[in-house]
Short mmCIF file of C-alpha atoms in Angstrom, two decimals:
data_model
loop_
_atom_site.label_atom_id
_atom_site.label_comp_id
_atom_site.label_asym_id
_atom_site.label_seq_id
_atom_site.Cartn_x
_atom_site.Cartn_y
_atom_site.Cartn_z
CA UNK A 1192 14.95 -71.41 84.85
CA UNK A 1193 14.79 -70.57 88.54
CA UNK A 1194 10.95 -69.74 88.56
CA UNK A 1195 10.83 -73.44 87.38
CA UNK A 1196 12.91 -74.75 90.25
CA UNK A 1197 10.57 -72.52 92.46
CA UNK A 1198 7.64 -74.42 91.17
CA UNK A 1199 9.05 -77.91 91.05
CA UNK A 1200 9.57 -78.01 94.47
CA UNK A 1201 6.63 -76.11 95.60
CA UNK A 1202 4.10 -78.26 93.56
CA UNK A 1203 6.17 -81.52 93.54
CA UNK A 1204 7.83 -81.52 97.34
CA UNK A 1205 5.55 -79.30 98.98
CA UNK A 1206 2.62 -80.45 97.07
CA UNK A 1207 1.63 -76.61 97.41
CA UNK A 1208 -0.42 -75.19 94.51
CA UNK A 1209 -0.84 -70.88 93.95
CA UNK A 1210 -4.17 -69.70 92.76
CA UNK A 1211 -5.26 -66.11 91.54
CA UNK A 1212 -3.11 -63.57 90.36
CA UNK A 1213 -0.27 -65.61 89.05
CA UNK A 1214 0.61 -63.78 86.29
CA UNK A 1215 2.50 -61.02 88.49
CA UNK A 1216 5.42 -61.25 86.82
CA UNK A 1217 4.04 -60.49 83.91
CA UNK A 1218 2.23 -57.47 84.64
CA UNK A 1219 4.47 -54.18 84.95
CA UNK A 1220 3.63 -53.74 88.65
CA UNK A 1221 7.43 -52.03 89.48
CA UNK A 1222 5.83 -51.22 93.36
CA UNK A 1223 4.09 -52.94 95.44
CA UNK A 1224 3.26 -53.51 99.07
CA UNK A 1225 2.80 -57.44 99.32
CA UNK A 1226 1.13 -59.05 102.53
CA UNK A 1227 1.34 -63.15 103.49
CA UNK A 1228 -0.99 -64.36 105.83
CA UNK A 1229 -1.61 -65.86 108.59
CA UNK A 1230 2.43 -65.52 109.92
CA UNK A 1231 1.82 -67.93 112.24
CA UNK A 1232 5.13 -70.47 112.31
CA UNK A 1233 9.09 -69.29 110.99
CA UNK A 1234 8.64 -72.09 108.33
CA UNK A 1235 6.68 -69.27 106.46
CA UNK A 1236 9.44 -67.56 105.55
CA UNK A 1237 10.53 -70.34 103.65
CA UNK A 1238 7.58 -70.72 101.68
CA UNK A 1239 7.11 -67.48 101.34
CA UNK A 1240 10.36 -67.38 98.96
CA UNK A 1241 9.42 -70.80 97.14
CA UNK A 1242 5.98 -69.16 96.31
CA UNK A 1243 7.50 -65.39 95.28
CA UNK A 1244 10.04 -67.68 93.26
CA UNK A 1245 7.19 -69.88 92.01
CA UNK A 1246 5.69 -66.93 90.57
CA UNK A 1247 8.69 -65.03 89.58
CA UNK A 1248 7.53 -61.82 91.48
CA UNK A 1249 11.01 -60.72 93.22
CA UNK A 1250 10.69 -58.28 96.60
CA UNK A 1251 12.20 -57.89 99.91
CA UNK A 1252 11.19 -58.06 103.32
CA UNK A 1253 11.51 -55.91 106.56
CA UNK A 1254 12.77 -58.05 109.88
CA UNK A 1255 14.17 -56.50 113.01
CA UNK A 1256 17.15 -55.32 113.57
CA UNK A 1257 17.78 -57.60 116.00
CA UNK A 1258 17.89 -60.89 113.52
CA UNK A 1259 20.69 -59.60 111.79
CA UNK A 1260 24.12 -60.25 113.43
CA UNK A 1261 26.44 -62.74 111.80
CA UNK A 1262 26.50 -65.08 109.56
CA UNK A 1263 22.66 -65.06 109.59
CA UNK A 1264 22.47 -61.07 108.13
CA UNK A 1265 24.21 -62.63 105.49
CA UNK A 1266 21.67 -65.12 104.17
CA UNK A 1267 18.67 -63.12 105.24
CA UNK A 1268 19.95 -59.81 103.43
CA UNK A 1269 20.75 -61.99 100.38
CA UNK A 1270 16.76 -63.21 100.47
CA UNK A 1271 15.71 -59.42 100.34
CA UNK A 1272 15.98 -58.88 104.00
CA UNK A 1273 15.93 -55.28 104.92
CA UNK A 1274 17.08 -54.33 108.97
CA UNK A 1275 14.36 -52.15 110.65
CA UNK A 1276 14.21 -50.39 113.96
CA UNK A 1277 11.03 -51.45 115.23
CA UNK A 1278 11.10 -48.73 118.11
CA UNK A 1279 8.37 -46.00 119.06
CA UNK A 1280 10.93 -43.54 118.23
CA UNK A 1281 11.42 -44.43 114.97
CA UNK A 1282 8.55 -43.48 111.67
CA UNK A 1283 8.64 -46.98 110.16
CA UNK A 1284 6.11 -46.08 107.86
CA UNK A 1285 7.78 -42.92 106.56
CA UNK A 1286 10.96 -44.80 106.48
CA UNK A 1287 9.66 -47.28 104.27
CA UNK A 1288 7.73 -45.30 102.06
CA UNK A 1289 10.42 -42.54 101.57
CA UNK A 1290 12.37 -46.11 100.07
CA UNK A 1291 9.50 -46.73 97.52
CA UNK A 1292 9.81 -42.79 96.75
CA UNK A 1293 13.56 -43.51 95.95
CA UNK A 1294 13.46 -46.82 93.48
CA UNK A 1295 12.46 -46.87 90.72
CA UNK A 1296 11.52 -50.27 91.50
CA UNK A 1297 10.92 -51.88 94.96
CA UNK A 1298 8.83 -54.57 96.22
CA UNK A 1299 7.78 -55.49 99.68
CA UNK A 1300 6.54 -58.29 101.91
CA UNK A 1301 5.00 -57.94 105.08
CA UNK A 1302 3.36 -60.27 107.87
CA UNK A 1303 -0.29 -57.62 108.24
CA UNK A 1304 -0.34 -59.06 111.67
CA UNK A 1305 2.91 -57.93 113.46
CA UNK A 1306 3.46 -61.10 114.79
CA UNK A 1307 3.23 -65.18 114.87
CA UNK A 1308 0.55 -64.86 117.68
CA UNK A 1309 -3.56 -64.78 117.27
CA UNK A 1310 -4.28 -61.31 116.38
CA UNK A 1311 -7.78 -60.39 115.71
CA UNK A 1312 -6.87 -57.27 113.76
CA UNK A 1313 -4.04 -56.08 111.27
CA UNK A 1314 -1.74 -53.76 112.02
CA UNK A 1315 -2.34 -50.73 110.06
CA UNK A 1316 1.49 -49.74 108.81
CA UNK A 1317 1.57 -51.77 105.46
CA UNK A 1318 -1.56 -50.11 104.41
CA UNK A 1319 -0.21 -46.07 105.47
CA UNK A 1320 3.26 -46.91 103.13
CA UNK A 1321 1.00 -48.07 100.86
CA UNK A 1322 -1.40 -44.70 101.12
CA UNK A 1323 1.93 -42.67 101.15
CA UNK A 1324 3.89 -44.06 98.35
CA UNK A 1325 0.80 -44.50 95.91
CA UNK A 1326 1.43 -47.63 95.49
CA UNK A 1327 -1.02 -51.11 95.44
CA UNK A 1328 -0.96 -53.51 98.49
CA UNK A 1329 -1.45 -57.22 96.69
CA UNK A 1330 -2.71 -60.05 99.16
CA UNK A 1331 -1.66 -63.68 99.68
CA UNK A 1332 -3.02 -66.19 101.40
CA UNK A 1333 -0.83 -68.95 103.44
CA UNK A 1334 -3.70 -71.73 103.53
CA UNK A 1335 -1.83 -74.91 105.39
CA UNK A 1336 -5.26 -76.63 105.23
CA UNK A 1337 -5.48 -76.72 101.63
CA UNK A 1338 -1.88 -76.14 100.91
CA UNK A 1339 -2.47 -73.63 98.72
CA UNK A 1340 -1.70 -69.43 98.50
CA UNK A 1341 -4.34 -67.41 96.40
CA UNK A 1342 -2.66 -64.44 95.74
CA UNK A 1343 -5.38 -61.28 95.03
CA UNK A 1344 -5.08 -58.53 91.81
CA UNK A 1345 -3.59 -55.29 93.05
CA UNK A 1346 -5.53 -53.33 95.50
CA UNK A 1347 -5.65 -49.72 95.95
CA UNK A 1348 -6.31 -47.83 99.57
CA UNK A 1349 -9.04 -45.80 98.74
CA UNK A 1350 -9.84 -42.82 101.66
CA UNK A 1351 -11.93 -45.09 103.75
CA UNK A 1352 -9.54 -46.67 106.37
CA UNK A 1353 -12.54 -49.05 108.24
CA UNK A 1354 -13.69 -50.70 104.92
CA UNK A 1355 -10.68 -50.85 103.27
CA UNK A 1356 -9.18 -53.10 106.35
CA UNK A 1357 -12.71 -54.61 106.20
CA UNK A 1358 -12.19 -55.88 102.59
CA UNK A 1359 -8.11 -56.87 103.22
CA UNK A 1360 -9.30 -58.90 106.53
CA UNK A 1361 -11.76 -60.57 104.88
CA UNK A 1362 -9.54 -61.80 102.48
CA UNK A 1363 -7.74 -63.39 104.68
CA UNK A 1364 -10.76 -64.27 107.41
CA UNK A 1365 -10.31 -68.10 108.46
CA UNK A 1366 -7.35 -69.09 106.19
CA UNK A 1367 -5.41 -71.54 108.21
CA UNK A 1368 -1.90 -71.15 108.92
CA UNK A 1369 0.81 -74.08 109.92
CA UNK A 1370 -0.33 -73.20 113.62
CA UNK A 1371 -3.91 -73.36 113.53
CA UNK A 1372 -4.44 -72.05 116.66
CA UNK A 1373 -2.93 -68.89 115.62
CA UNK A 1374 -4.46 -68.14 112.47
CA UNK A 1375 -6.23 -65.16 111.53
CA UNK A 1376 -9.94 -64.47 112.52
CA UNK A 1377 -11.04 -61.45 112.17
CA UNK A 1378 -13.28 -59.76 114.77
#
């Protein structure tokens, strides 16, 4: 019933449509590093829940720290937020993938470019969980343009670093984001 509320309003409001790998909630895919691009605007958030609804894939996200004080830790940790120190002291990617090592199931969302500016490369974290946890990264485009998310099959790091980031980039290479400007172009 809620997937269908998910959809209604992302097809019918949004006029958004999801392309791809729909079918994730079907498939027995208990973890999974998930990453939404181009983060260019905080609206993506938002539509990043109406299209993991839409598709009835549940997971949670990482946000710093910092965002959660009260009342809005409330309503981001009931979304799947998850607090993170976001300091050089702190093994973020050990952290998180010492989390997948302890569920059975977990799920999680990331923004591959670290930020809501113009990048020209990902940052490299979501794909070292993924490496250290075993686990698939699955990709999904944010495509304002077209309003419209393809979301990819799983994808496995291999141990070649420069053309796995190669093949996740170009995925993702001149997909349009709600702040143009910012989008993703890869270098």
């Amino acid at each position: 019933m809620k997937r269908r509320i998910y959809n209604f309003i992302l097809t019918n409001f949004i006029g958004w449509e999801i392309k791809g790998n729909k079918g994730l909630s079907k498939k027995k895919i208990k973890k999974a590093i998930l990453i939404a691009a181009p983060h260019t605007h905080w609206i993506d958030l938002f539509l990043g829940i109406l299209i993991r609804g839409s598709v009835g894939f549940k997971s949670s996200f990482i946000a710093k720290k910092e965002l959660f004080f009260f009342p809005l830790n409330v309503f981001l940790k009931l979304i799947g937020g998850i607090p993170v120190n976001r300091s050089k002291k702190n093994n973020t990617v050990n952290e998180i993938a010492n989390i997948f090592n302890q569920k059975e199931k977990f799920r999680l969302s990331l923004a591959p470019e670290g930020t809501r500016q113009k990048v020209s490369k990902f940052k490299t974290g979501f794909y070292f969980i993924a490496k250290e946890a075993g686990i698939p990264i699955i990709m999904i485009t944010m495509d304002y343009s077209n309003k419209q998310s393809l979301i990819s099959e799983p994808f496995y790091p291999t141990e070649n670093l420069k053309d796995d980031l190669n093949f996740i980039e170009s995925f993702f290479d001149g997909v349009e984001g709600k702040i143009k400007e910012f989008s993703f172009t890869k270098s």
